[in-house]
PDB file of N, CA and C in Angstrom:
ATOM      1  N   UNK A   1      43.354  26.166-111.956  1.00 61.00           N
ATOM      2  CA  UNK A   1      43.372  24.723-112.042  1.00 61.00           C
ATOM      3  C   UNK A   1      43.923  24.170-110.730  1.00 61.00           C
ATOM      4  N   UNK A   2      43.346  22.990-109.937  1.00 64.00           N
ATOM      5  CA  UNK A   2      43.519  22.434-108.615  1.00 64.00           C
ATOM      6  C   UNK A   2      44.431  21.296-109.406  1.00 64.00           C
ATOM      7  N   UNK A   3      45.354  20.906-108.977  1.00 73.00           N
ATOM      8  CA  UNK A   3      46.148  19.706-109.082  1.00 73.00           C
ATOM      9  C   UNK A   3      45.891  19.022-107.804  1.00 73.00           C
ATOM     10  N   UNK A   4      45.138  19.077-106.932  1.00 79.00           N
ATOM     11  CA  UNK A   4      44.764  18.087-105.337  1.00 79.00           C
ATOM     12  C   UNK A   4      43.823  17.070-105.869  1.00 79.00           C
ATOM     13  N   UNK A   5      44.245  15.957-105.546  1.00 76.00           N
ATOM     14  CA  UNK A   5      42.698  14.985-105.779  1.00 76.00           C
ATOM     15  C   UNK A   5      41.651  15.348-104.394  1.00 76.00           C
ATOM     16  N   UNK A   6      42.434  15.725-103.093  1.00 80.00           N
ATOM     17  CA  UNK A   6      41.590  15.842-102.425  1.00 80.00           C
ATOM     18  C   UNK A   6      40.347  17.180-102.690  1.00 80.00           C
ATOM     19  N   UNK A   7      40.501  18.312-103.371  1.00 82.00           N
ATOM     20  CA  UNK A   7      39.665  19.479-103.397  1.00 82.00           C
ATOM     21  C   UNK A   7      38.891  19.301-103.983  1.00 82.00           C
ATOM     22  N   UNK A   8      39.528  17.676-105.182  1.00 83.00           N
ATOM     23  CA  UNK A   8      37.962  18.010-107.036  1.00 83.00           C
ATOM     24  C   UNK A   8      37.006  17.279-106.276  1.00 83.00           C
ATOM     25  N   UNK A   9      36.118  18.053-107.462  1.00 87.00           N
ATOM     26  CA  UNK A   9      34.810  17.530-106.836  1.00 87.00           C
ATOM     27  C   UNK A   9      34.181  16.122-107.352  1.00 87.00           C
ATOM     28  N   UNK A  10      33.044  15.912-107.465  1.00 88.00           N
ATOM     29  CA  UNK A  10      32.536  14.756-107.644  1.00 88.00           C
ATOM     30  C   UNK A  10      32.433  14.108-108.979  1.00 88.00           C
ATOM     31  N   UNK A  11      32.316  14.870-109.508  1.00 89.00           N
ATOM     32  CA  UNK A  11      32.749  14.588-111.272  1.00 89.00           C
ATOM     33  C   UNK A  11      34.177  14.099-111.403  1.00 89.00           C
ATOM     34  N   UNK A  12      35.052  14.374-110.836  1.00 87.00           N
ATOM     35  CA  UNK A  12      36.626  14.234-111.215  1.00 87.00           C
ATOM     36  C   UNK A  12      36.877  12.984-110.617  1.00 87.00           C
ATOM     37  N   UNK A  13      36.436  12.577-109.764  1.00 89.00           N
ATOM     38  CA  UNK A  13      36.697  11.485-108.830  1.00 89.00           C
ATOM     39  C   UNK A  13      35.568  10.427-109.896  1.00 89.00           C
ATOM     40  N   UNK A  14      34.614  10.736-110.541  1.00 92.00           N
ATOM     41  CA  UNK A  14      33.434   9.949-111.108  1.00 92.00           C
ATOM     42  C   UNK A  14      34.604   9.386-112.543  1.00 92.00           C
ATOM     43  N   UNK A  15      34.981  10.593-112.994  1.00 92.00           N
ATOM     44  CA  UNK A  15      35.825  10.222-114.204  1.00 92.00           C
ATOM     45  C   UNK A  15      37.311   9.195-113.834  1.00 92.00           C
ATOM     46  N   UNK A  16      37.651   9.817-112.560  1.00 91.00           N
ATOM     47  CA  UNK A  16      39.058   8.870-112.195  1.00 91.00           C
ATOM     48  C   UNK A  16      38.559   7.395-112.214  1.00 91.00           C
ATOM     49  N   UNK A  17      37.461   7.284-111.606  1.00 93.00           N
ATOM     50  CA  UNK A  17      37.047   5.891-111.459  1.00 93.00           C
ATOM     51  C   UNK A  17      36.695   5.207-112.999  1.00 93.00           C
ATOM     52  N   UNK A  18      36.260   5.941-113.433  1.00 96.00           N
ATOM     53  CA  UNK A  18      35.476   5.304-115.122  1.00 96.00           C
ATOM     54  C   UNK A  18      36.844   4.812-115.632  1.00 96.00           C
ATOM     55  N   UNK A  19      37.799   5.849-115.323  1.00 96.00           N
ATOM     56  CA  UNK A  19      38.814   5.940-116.501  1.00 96.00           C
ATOM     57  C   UNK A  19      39.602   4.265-115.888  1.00 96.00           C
ATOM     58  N   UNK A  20      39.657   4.594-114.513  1.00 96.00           N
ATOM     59  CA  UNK A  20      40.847   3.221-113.889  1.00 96.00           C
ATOM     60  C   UNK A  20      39.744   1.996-114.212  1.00 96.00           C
ATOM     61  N   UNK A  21      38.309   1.818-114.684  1.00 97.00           N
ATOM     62  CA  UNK A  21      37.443   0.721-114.744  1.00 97.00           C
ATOM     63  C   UNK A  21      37.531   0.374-116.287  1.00 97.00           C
ATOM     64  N   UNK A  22      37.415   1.183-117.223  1.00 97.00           N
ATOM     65  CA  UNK A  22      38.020   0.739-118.461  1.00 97.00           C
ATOM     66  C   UNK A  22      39.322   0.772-118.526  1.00 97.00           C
ATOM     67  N   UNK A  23      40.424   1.076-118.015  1.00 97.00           N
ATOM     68  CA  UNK A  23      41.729   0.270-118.314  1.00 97.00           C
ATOM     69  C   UNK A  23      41.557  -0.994-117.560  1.00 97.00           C
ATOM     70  N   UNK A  24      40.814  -1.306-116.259  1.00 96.00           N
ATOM     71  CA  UNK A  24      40.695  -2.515-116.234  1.00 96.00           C
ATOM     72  C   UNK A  24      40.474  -3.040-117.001  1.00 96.00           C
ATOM     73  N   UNK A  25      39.518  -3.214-117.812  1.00 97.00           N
ATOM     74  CA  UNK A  25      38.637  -4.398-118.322  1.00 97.00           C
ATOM     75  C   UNK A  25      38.949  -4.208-119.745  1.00 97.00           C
ATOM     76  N   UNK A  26      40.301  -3.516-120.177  1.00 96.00           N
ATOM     77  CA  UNK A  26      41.057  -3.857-121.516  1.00 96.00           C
ATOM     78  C   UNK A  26      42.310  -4.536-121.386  1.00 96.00           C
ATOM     79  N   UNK A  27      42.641  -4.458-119.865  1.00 95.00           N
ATOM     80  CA  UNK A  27      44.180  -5.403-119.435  1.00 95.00           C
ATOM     81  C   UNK A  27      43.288  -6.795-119.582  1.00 95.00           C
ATOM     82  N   UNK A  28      42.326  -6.973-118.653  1.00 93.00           N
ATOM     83  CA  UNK A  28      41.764  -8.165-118.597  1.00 93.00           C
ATOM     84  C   UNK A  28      41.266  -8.574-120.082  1.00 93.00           C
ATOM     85  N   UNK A  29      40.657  -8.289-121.104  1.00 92.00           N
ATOM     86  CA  UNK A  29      40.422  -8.465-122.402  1.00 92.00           C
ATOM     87  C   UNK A  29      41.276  -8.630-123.145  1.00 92.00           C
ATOM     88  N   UNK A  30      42.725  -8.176-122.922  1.00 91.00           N
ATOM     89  CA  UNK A  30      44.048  -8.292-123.536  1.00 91.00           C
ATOM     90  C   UNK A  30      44.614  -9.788-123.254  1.00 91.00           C
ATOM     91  N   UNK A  31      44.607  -9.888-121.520  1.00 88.00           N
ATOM     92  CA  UNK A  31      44.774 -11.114-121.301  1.00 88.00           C
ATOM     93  C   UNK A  31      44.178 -12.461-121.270  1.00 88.00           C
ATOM     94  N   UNK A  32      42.830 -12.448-121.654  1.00 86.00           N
ATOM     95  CA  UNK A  32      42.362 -13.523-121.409  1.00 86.00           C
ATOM     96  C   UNK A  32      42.420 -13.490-123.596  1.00 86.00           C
ATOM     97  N   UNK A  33      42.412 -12.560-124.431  1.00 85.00           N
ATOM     98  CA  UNK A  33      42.415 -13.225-125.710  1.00 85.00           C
ATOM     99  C   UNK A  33      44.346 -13.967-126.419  1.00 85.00           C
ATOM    100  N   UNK A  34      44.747 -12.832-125.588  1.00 81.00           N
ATOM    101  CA  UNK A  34      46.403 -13.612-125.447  1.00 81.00           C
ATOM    102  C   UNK A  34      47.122 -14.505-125.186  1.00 81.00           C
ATOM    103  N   UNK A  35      45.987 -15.652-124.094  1.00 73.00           N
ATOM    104  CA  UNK A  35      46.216 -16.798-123.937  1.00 73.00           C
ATOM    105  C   UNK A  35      46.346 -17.914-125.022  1.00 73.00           C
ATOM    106  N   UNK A  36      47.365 -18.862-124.734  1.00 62.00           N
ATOM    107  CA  UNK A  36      46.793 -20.210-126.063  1.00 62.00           C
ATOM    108  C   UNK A  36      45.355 -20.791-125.902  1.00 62.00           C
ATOM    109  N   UNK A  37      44.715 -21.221-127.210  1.00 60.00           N
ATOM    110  CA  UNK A  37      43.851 -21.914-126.689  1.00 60.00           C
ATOM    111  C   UNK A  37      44.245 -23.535-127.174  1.00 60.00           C
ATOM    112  N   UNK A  38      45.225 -23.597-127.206  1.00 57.00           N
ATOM    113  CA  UNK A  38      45.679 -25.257-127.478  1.00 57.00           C
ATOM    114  C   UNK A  38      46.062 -26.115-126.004  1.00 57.00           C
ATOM    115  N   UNK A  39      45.222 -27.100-125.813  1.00 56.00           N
ATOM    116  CA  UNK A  39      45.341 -28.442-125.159  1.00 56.00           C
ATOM    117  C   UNK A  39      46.465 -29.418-125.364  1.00 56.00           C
ATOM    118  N   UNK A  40      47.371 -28.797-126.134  1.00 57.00           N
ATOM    119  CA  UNK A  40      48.352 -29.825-126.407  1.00 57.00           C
ATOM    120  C   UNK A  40      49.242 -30.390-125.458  1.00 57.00           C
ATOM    121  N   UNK A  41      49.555 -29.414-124.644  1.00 57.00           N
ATOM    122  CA  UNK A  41      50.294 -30.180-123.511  1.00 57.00           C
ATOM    123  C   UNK A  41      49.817 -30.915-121.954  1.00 57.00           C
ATOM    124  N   UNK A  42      48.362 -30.995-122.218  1.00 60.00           N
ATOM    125  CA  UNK A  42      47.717 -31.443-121.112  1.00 60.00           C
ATOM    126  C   UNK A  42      47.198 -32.794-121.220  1.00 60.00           C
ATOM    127  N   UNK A  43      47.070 -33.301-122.364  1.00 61.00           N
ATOM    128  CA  UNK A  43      46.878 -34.822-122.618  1.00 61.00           C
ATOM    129  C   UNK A  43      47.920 -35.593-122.893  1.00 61.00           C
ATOM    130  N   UNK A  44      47.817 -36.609-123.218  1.00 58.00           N
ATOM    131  CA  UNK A  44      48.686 -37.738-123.276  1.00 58.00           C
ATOM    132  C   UNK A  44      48.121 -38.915-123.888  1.00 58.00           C
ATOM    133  N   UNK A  45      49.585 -38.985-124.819  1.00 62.00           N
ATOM    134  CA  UNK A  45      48.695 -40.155-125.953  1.00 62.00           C
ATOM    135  C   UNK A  45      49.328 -41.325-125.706  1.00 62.00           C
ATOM    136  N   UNK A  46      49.274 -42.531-126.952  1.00 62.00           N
ATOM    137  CA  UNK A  46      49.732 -43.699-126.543  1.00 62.00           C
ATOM    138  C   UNK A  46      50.988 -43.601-126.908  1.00 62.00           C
ATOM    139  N   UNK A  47      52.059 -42.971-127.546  1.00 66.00           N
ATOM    140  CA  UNK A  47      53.042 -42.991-127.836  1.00 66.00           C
ATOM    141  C   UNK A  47      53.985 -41.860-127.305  1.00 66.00           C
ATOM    142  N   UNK A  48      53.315 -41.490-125.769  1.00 67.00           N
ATOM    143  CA  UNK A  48      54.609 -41.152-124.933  1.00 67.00           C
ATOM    144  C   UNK A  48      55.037 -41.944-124.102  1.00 67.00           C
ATOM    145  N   UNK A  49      56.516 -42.275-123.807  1.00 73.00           N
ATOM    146  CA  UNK A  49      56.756 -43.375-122.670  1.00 73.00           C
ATOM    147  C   UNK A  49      56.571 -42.739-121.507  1.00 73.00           C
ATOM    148  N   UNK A  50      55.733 -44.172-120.947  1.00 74.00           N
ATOM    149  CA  UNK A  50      55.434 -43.566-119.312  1.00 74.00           C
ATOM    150  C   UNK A  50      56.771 -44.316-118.697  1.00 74.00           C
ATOM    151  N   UNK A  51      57.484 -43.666-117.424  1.00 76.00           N
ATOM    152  CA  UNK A  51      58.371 -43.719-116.170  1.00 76.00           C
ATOM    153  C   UNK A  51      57.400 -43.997-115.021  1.00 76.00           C
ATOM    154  N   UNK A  52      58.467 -45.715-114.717  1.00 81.00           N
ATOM    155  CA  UNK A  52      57.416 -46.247-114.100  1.00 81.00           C
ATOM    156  C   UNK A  52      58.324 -45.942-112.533  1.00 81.00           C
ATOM    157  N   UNK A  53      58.213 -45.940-111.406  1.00 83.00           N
ATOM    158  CA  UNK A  53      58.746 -45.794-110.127  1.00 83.00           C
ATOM    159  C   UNK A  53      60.144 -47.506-109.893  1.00 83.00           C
ATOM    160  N   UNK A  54      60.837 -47.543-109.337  1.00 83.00           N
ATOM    161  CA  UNK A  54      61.727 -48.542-109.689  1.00 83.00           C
ATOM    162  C   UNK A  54      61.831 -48.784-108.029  1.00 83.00           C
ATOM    163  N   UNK A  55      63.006 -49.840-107.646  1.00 84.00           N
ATOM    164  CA  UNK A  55      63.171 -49.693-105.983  1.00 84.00           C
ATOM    165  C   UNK A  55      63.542 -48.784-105.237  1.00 84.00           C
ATOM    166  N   UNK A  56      63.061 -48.482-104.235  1.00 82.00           N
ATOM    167  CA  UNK A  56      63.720 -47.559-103.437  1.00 82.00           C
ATOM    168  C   UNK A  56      65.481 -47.525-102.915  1.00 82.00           C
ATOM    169  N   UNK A  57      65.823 -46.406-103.246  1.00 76.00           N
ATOM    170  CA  UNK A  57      66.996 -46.654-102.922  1.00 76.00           C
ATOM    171  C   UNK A  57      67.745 -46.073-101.610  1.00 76.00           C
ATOM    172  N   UNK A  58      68.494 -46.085-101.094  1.00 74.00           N
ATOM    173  CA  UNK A  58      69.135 -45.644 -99.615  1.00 74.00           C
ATOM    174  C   UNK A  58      70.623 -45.103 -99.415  1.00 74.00           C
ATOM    175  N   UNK A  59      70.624 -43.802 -99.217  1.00 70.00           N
ATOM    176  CA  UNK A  59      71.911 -43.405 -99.061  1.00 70.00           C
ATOM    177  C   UNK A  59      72.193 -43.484 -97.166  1.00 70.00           C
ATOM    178  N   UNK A  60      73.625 -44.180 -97.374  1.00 69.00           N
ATOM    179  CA  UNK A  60      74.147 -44.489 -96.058  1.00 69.00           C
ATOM    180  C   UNK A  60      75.088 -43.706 -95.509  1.00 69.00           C
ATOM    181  N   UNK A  61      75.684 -42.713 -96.724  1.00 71.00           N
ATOM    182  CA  UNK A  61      76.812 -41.636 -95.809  1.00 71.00           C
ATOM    183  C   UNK A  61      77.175 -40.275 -96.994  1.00 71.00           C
ATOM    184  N   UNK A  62      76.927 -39.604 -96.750  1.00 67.00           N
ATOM    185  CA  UNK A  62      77.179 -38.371 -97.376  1.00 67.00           C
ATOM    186  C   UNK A  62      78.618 -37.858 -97.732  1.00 67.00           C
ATOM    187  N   UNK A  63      79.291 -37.950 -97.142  1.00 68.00           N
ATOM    188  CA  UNK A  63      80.651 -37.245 -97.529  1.00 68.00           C
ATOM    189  C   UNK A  63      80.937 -35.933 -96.210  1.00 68.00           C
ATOM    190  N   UNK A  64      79.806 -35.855 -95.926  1.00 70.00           N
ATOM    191  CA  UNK A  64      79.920 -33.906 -95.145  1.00 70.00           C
ATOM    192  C   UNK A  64      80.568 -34.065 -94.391  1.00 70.00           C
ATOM    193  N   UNK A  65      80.940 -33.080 -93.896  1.00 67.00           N
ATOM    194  CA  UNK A  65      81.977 -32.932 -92.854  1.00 67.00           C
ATOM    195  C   UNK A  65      80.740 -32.334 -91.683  1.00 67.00           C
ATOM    196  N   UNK A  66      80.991 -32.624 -90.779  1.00 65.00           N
ATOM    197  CA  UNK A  66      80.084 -32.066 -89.159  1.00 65.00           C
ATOM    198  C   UNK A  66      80.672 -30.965 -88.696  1.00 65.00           C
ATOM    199  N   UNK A  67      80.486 -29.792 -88.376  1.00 68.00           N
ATOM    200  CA  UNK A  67      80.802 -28.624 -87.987  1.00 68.00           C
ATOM    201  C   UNK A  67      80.049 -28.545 -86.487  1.00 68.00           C
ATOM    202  N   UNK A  68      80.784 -28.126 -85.616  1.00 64.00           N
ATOM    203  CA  UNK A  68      79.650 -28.070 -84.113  1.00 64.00           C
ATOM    204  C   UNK A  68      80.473 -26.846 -83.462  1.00 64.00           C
TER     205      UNK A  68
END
């Protein structure tokens, strides 16, 4: 028995690939049925309050101390 991937032959490398192409495409099948399929948090109805923007406001002095 060879434990090298480099020595097997073409079959072994045919199966490595099959094998890493169906665990792909059962992660991906896992994840796309695992998702929500609810819209609930992407709309907006009439009875959420909207926040409207107010005046701009201006800070004139920080507190920091200057280090140089």
């Amino acid at each position: 028995m060879n434990h090298s991937i480099y020595s097997a032959d073409r079959t072994t490398h045919l199966k490595i690939v099959v094998v890493a192409l169906v665990a792909g495409v059962v992660v991906a099948g896992f994840s796309i049925s695992a998702r929500t399929n609810s819209d609930e948090g992407l709309t907006q109805t009439a009875s959420e309050r909207v926040m409207k923007a107010g005046k701009p406001v201006v800070i004139t002095s920080t507190g920091n101390s200057v280090v140089r």
